[in-house]
PDB file of C-alpha atoms in Angstrom:
ATOM      1  CA  MET E   1      96.019 100.213 101.806  1.00 32.00           C
ATOM      2  CA  SER E   2      99.716  99.750 101.351  1.00 34.00           C
ATOM      3  CA  GLY E   3      99.887  96.744 103.690  1.00 33.00           C
ATOM      4  CA  PRO E   4      97.847  93.990 105.315  1.00 32.00           C
ATOM      5  CA  THR E   5      94.916  94.917 107.502  1.00 35.00           C
ATOM      6  CA  ALA E   6      95.578  94.037 111.132  1.00 36.00           C
ATOM      7  CA  GLY E   7      93.596  91.397 112.970  1.00 39.00           C
ATOM      8  CA  LYS E   8      92.280  87.937 112.300  1.00 36.00           C
ATOM      9  CA  ASN E   9      90.460  89.094 109.155  1.00 39.00           C
ATOM     10  CA  ALA E  10      93.670  90.483 107.692  1.00 40.00           C
ATOM     11  CA  VAL E  11      93.803  90.998 103.954  1.00 42.00           C
ATOM     12  CA  ILE E  12      97.097  89.894 102.431  1.00 44.00           C
ATOM     13  CA  THR E  13      98.262  92.397  99.847  1.00 51.00           C
ATOM     14  CA  PRO E  14      99.689  91.064  96.588  1.00 53.00           C
ATOM     15  CA  SER E  15     103.031  92.831  96.345  1.00 56.00           C
ATOM     16  CA  PRO E  16     106.353  92.757  94.479  1.00 59.00           C
ATOM     17  CA  ARG E  17     108.679  89.903  95.408  1.00 57.00           C
ATOM     18  CA  LYS E  18     111.431  92.426  96.121  1.00 61.00           C
ATOM     19  CA  THR E  19     112.035  96.147  96.155  1.00 67.00           C
ATOM     20  CA  PRO E  20     114.617  97.355  93.624  1.00 67.00           C
ATOM     21  CA  VAL E  21     117.666  98.946  95.208  1.00 62.00           C
ATOM     22  CA  GLN E  22     120.237  99.496  92.501  1.00 77.00           C
ATOM     23  CA  GLN E  23     119.655 102.160  89.857  1.00 82.00           C
ATOM     24  CA  ARG E  24     119.523  99.627  87.039  1.00 84.00           C
ATOM     25  CA  SER E  25     116.972  97.523  88.915  1.00 85.00           C
ATOM     26  CA  ARG E  26     114.841 100.571  89.674  1.00 89.00           C
ATOM     27  CA  GLU E  27     114.855 101.571  86.026  1.00 91.00           C
ATOM     28  CA  ARG E  28     113.826  98.059  84.982  1.00 91.00           C
ATOM     29  CA  PHE E  29     111.122  98.017  87.659  1.00 93.00           C
ATOM     30  CA  GLU E  30     109.681 101.324  86.423  1.00 94.00           C
ATOM     31  CA  ARG E  31     109.859 100.124  82.814  1.00 95.00           C
ATOM     32  CA  MET E  32     107.791  97.074  83.720  1.00 96.00           C
ATOM     33  CA  LEU E  33     105.145  99.188  85.436  1.00 95.00           C
ATOM     34  CA  ALA E  34     105.069 101.644  82.525  1.00 95.00           C
ATOM     35  CA  ALA E  35     104.643  98.743  80.099  1.00 96.00           C
ATOM     36  CA  ALA E  36     101.800  97.296  82.181  1.00 94.00           C
ATOM     37  CA  THR E  37     100.092 100.696  82.306  1.00 92.00           C
ATOM     38  CA  GLU E  38     100.340 101.078  78.527  1.00 93.00           C
ATOM     39  CA  LEU E  39      98.903  97.615  77.955  1.00 93.00           C
ATOM     40  CA  ILE E  40      96.066  98.211  80.387  1.00 90.00           C
ATOM     41  CA  ALA E  41      95.249 101.502  78.645  1.00 87.00           C
ATOM     42  CA  GLU E  42      95.199  99.716  75.277  1.00 89.00           C
ATOM     43  CA  GLN E  43      93.286  96.534  76.095  1.00 88.00           C
ATOM     44  CA  GLY E  44      92.063  96.660  79.699  1.00 85.00           C
ATOM     45  CA  SER E  45      93.312  94.898  82.806  1.00 84.00           C
ATOM     46  CA  ASP E  46      91.502  91.625  82.099  1.00 85.00           C
ATOM     47  CA  ALA E  47      93.621  91.029  79.008  1.00 89.00           C
ATOM     48  CA  LEU E  48      96.923  91.838  80.723  1.00 91.00           C
ATOM     49  CA  LYS E  49      99.445  88.998  80.397  1.00 95.00           C
ATOM     50  CA  MET E  50     102.793  88.687  82.091  1.00 96.00           C
ATOM     51  CA  SER E  51     104.441  87.700  78.814  1.00 96.00           C
ATOM     52  CA  ASP E  52     103.112  90.851  77.131  1.00 97.00           C
ATOM     53  CA  VAL E  53     104.423  93.028  79.946  1.00 96.00           C
ATOM     54  CA  ALA E  54     107.867  91.469  79.665  1.00 97.00           C
ATOM     55  CA  ALA E  55     107.913  91.922  75.893  1.00 97.00           C
ATOM     56  CA  ARG E  56     106.734  95.543  76.056  1.00 96.00           C
ATOM     57  CA  ALA E  57     109.264  96.368  78.793  1.00 96.00           C
ATOM     58  CA  ASP E  58     112.013  94.585  76.838  1.00 95.00           C
ATOM     59  CA  VAL E  59     112.935  92.329  79.753  1.00 95.00           C
ATOM     60  CA  SER E  60     112.992  88.572  80.131  1.00 95.00           C
ATOM     61  CA  ILE E  61     109.977  86.884  81.668  1.00 95.00           C
ATOM     62  CA  GLY E  62     112.310  85.693  84.427  1.00 94.00           C
ATOM     63  CA  SER E  63     113.261  89.274  85.241  1.00 93.00           C
ATOM     64  CA  LEU E  64     109.601  90.216  85.452  1.00 95.00           C
ATOM     65  CA  TYR E  65     108.850  87.339  87.823  1.00 94.00           C
ATOM     66  CA  GLN E  66     111.776  88.381  90.015  1.00 91.00           C
ATOM     67  CA  PHE E  67     109.776  91.483  90.902  1.00 92.00           C
ATOM     68  CA  PHE E  68     106.159  90.452  90.358  1.00 94.00           C
ATOM     69  CA  PRO E  69     104.912  86.927  91.132  1.00 92.00           C
ATOM     70  CA  ASP E  70     101.707  87.441  89.161  1.00 91.00           C
ATOM     71  CA  LYS E  71      99.405  89.965  87.506  1.00 90.00           C
ATOM     72  CA  SER E  72      97.758  90.816  90.821  1.00 88.00           C
ATOM     73  CA  ALA E  73     101.069  92.050  92.197  1.00 91.00           C
ATOM     74  CA  ILE E  74     101.451  94.408  89.232  1.00 92.00           C
ATOM     75  CA  LEU E  75      97.913  95.699  89.679  1.00 89.00           C
ATOM     76  CA  ALA E  76      98.445  96.094  93.429  1.00 88.00           C
ATOM     77  CA  THR E  77     101.527  98.231  92.829  1.00 91.00           C
ATOM     78  CA  LEU E  78      99.734 100.407  90.283  1.00 90.00           C
ATOM     79  CA  VAL E  79      96.673 100.744  92.526  1.00 86.00           C
ATOM     80  CA  GLU E  80      98.818 101.752  95.485  1.00 88.00           C
ATOM     81  CA  ARG E  81     100.486 104.442  93.397  1.00 86.00           C
ATOM     82  CA  CYS E  82      97.081 105.808  92.420  1.00 83.00           C
ATOM     83  CA  ASN E  83      95.999 105.663  96.047  1.00 85.00           C
ATOM     84  CA  ALA E  84      99.116 107.473  97.220  1.00 87.00           C
ATOM     85  CA  GLN E  85      98.386 110.328  94.825  1.00 83.00           C
ATOM     86  CA  SER E  86      94.814 110.465  96.058  1.00 84.00           C
ATOM     87  CA  ARG E  87      95.817 110.474  99.720  1.00 88.00           C
ATOM     88  CA  ASP E  88      98.259 113.314  99.170  1.00 88.00           C
ATOM     89  CA  CYS E  89      95.583 115.394  97.409  1.00 87.00           C
ATOM     90  CA  ILE E  90      92.954 114.722 100.073  1.00 92.00           C
ATOM     91  CA  GLU E  91      95.220 115.533 102.998  1.00 91.00           C
ATOM     92  CA  GLU E  92      96.609 118.654 101.367  1.00 91.00           C
ATOM     93  CA  GLU E  93      93.267 120.101 100.277  1.00 91.00           C
ATOM     94  CA  LEU E  94      91.417 119.395 103.528  1.00 93.00           C
ATOM     95  CA  SER E  95      94.165 120.260 105.995  1.00 91.00           C
ATOM     96  CA  GLY E  96      93.384 123.973 106.107  1.00 90.00           C
ATOM     97  CA  VAL E  97      89.580 123.800 106.281  1.00 95.00           C
ATOM     98  CA  ARG E  98      88.212 125.906 109.141  1.00 94.00           C
ATOM     99  CA  ASP E  99      84.602 126.645 108.158  1.00 96.00           C
ATOM    100  CA  SER E 100      81.772 125.582 105.844  1.00 95.00           C
ATOM    101  CA  ASP E 101      82.845 127.867 103.009  1.00 96.00           C
ATOM    102  CA  GLY E 102      86.363 126.527 103.300  1.00 96.00           C
ATOM    103  CA  LEU E 103      85.069 122.958 103.117  1.00 96.00           C
ATOM    104  CA  ARG E 104      83.070 123.733  99.985  1.00 96.00           C
ATOM    105  CA  THR E 105      86.048 125.355  98.265  1.00 96.00           C
ATOM    106  CA  ALA E 106      88.522 122.670  99.332  1.00 96.00           C
ATOM    107  CA  PHE E 107      86.224 119.799  98.342  1.00 96.00           C
ATOM    108  CA  PHE E 108      85.478 121.316  94.932  1.00 96.00           C
ATOM    109  CA  ASP E 109      89.208 121.856  94.343  1.00 95.00           C
ATOM    110  CA  LEU E 110      89.961 118.307  95.478  1.00 93.00           C
ATOM    111  CA  ILE E 111      87.477 116.752  93.055  1.00 94.00           C
ATOM    112  CA  ASP E 112      88.738 118.946  90.205  1.00 95.00           C
ATOM    113  CA  ILE E 113      92.309 117.791  90.871  1.00 91.00           C
ATOM    114  CA  TYR E 114      91.160 114.189  91.161  1.00 87.00           C
ATOM    115  CA  TYR E 115      89.262 114.404  87.876  1.00 92.00           C
ATOM    116  CA  ALA E 116      92.256 115.974  86.147  1.00 91.00           C
ATOM    117  CA  MET E 117      94.388 113.059  87.334  1.00 85.00           C
ATOM    118  CA  PHE E 118      91.989 110.596  85.732  1.00 84.00           C
ATOM    119  CA  LEU E 119      91.830 112.582  82.495  1.00 88.00           C
ATOM    120  CA  ALA E 120      95.624 112.707  82.317  1.00 85.00           C
ATOM    121  CA  GLU E 121      95.934 108.964  83.057  1.00 81.00           C
ATOM    122  CA  PRO E 122      92.816 107.224  81.685  1.00 72.00           C
ATOM    123  CA  ALA E 123      94.434 103.852  82.429  1.00 78.00           C
ATOM    124  CA  MET E 124      93.655 104.567  86.092  1.00 77.00           C
ATOM    125  CA  ARG E 125      90.039 103.651  85.391  1.00 75.00           C
ATOM    126  CA  ASP E 126      91.030 100.254  84.007  1.00 78.00           C
ATOM    127  CA  ILE E 127      93.557  99.683  86.775  1.00 79.00           C
ATOM    128  CA  TRP E 128      90.858 100.235  89.367  1.00 73.00           C
ATOM    129  CA  SER E 129      88.417  98.080  87.414  1.00 71.00           C
ATOM    130  CA  GLY E 130      90.967  95.298  87.554  1.00 71.00           C
ATOM    131  CA  ALA E 131      91.286  95.832  91.288  1.00 71.00           C
ATOM    132  CA  GLN E 132      87.526  95.526  91.727  1.00 72.00           C
ATOM    133  CA  ALA E 133      87.605  92.152  89.960  1.00 71.00           C
ATOM    134  CA  ASP E 134      90.298  90.882  92.335  1.00 73.00           C
ATOM    135  CA  LYS E 135      88.897  89.928  95.764  1.00 76.00           C
ATOM    136  CA  GLN E 136      92.002  90.921  97.708  1.00 76.00           C
ATOM    137  CA  LEU E 137      92.489  94.208  95.884  1.00 75.00           C
ATOM    138  CA  SER E 138      88.793  95.040  96.140  1.00 77.00           C
ATOM    139  CA  ALA E 139      88.944  94.621  99.911  1.00 80.00           C
ATOM    140  CA  LEU E 140      92.001  96.834 100.034  1.00 78.00           C
ATOM    141  CA  GLN E 141      90.194  99.512  98.041  1.00 80.00           C
ATOM    142  CA  VAL E 142      87.453  99.548 100.634  1.00 85.00           C
ATOM    143  CA  GLU E 143      90.081 100.067 103.330  1.00 87.00           C
ATOM    144  CA  GLU E 144      91.549 102.924 101.286  1.00 87.00           C
ATOM    145  CA  SER E 145      88.105 104.535 101.109  1.00 89.00           C
ATOM    146  CA  ARG E 146      87.819 104.173 104.883  1.00 92.00           C
ATOM    147  CA  ALA E 147      91.201 105.833 105.421  1.00 92.00           C
ATOM    148  CA  ASN E 148      90.296 108.755 103.177  1.00 93.00           C
ATOM    149  CA  ALA E 149      86.876 109.013 104.810  1.00 95.00           C
ATOM    150  CA  ALA E 150      88.540 109.289 108.212  1.00 95.00           C
ATOM    151  CA  VAL E 151      90.369 112.416 107.017  1.00 95.00           C
ATOM    152  CA  LEU E 152      87.109 113.947 105.821  1.00 96.00           C
ATOM    153  CA  ALA E 153      85.233 112.904 108.965  1.00 97.00           C
ATOM    154  CA  SER E 154      87.828 114.603 111.156  1.00 96.00           C
ATOM    155  CA  VAL E 155      87.152 117.856 109.294  1.00 96.00           C
ATOM    156  CA  LEU E 156      83.390 117.471 109.756  1.00 96.00           C
ATOM    157  CA  GLU E 157      83.826 116.730 113.459  1.00 96.00           C
ATOM    158  CA  ARG E 158      85.809 119.931 113.797  1.00 94.00           C
ATOM    159  CA  LEU E 159      83.191 121.972 111.942  1.00 95.00           C
ATOM    160  CA  PHE E 160      80.174 120.335 113.621  1.00 95.00           C
ATOM    161  CA  PRO E 161      81.290 119.319 117.133  1.00 94.00           C
ATOM    162  CA  GLY E 162      77.748 118.567 118.271  1.00 92.00           C
ATOM    163  CA  ALA E 163      76.931 116.196 115.404  1.00 95.00           C
ATOM    164  CA  ASP E 164      76.684 112.416 115.700  1.00 96.00           C
ATOM    165  CA  GLN E 165      80.211 111.203 114.931  1.00 95.00           C
ATOM    166  CA  ALA E 166      79.056 107.799 113.679  1.00 96.00           C
ATOM    167  CA  ARG E 167      76.759 109.521 111.193  1.00 96.00           C
ATOM    168  CA  LEU E 168      79.592 111.786 110.037  1.00 96.00           C
ATOM    169  CA  ALA E 169      81.845 108.762 109.543  1.00 96.00           C
ATOM    170  CA  THR E 170      79.204 106.932 107.514  1.00 96.00           C
ATOM    171  CA  LYS E 171      78.496 109.993 105.408  1.00 96.00           C
ATOM    172  CA  SER E 172      82.216 110.554 104.791  1.00 97.00           C
ATOM    173  CA  LEU E 173      82.726 106.958 103.671  1.00 96.00           C
ATOM    174  CA  LEU E 174      79.863 107.196 101.190  1.00 95.00           C
ATOM    175  CA  VAL E 175      81.086 110.505  99.794  1.00 96.00           C
ATOM    176  CA  MET E 176      84.637 109.275  99.314  1.00 93.00           C
ATOM    177  CA  HIS E 177      83.674 105.920  97.819  1.00 90.00           C
ATOM    178  CA  LEU E 178      81.094 107.438  95.476  1.00 93.00           C
ATOM    179  CA  GLY E 179      83.685 109.966  94.374  1.00 92.00           C
ATOM    180  CA  GLU E 180      85.831 107.131  93.014  1.00 85.00           C
ATOM    181  CA  GLU E 181      82.828 105.618  91.254  1.00 88.00           C
ATOM    182  CA  THR E 182      81.943 109.007  89.759  1.00 93.00           C
ATOM    183  CA  MET E 183      85.410 109.321  88.252  1.00 89.00           C
ATOM    184  CA  ARG E 184      85.160 105.919  86.611  1.00 84.00           C
ATOM    185  CA  LEU E 185      81.728 106.725  85.204  1.00 90.00           C
ATOM    186  CA  ALA E 186      82.862 110.147  83.980  1.00 92.00           C
ATOM    187  CA  LEU E 187      85.679 108.559  81.984  1.00 86.00           C
ATOM    188  CA  ALA E 188      83.374 105.887  80.558  1.00 86.00           C
ATOM    189  CA  VAL E 189      81.136 108.473  78.855  1.00 92.00           C
ATOM    190  CA  GLY E 190      81.894 111.428  76.616  1.00 91.00           C
ATOM    191  CA  ARG E 191      83.873 114.340  78.022  1.00 94.00           C
ATOM    192  CA  ALA E 192      80.945 116.782  78.084  1.00 97.00           C
ATOM    193  CA  GLU E 193      78.721 114.338  79.945  1.00 98.00           C
ATOM    194  CA  GLY E 194      81.598 113.369  82.207  1.00 96.00           C
ATOM    195  CA  ASP E 195      82.113 117.020  83.161  1.00 97.00           C
ATOM    196  CA  ARG E 196      78.425 117.343  84.022  1.00 98.00           C
ATOM    197  CA  LEU E 197      78.521 114.189  86.150  1.00 98.00           C
ATOM    198  CA  VAL E 198      81.505 115.464  88.122  1.00 97.00           C
ATOM    199  CA  GLU E 199      79.867 118.856  88.702  1.00 98.00           C
ATOM    200  CA  ALA E 200      76.638 117.171  89.829  1.00 98.00           C
ATOM    201  CA  TYR E 201      78.580 114.941  92.221  1.00 98.00           C
ATOM    202  CA  LYS E 202      80.392 117.927  93.716  1.00 97.00           C
ATOM    203  CA  ASP E 203      77.117 119.762  94.365  1.00 97.00           C
ATOM    204  CA  MET E 204      75.370 116.719  95.866  1.00 97.00           C
ATOM    205  CA  ALA E 205      78.334 115.703  98.008  1.00 97.00           C
ATOM    206  CA  VAL E 206      78.934 119.142  99.500  1.00 96.00           C
ATOM    207  CA  ARG E 207      75.228 119.664 100.113  1.00 96.00           C
ATOM    208  CA  GLU E 208      75.131 116.411 102.065  1.00 95.00           C
ATOM    209  CA  LEU E 209      78.364 117.141 103.949  1.00 95.00           C
ATOM    210  CA  LEU E 210      77.148 120.546 105.072  1.00 94.00           C
ATOM    211  CA  ALA E 211      73.832 119.082 106.250  1.00 90.00           C
ATOM    212  CA  ALA E 212      75.591 117.608 109.259  1.00 70.00           C
TER     213      ALA E 212
END
């Protein structure tokens, strides 16, 4: 999800105008993203304004526009950072799975790590909500779910070589996409209820995965 999707139906990713190279530029770039994250955590992504980001980051509006042409570019950068963390977790946790018990343990650990990430950075929920409201970013999120599902499907194909691969791919996509939705719902309710929702999701997802 870090770049355009190939083919005639390509999705153009909103992205920074330029990548910071010098140390001072990198620090300013990170300050802008930190300011945007704080503002999103405080008031949601819908209310995010470029002028507020510039003021919070203590940079001129011109400096902000040098890096980000619009709000979508800021959201795209934040979403991609969230996605990169998710991809790393998924690949690391699933890489060593060799049997059904290993899949159960790895998947449970993965969801626990994922949930902890959301609890530590509650703005992630609002960042992703903003992405869902943006047509381009929403399409990119679907592609991210597909990429993560492919990792899971490859594990299932290894564990269940005689299973229908198309069915495994479909099941993997649903599990991965619903995992993201579960995290958002868990953060939208109280912590106790959120914990129960995550545990219920883990049980349902693994039960379905192992029914290949």
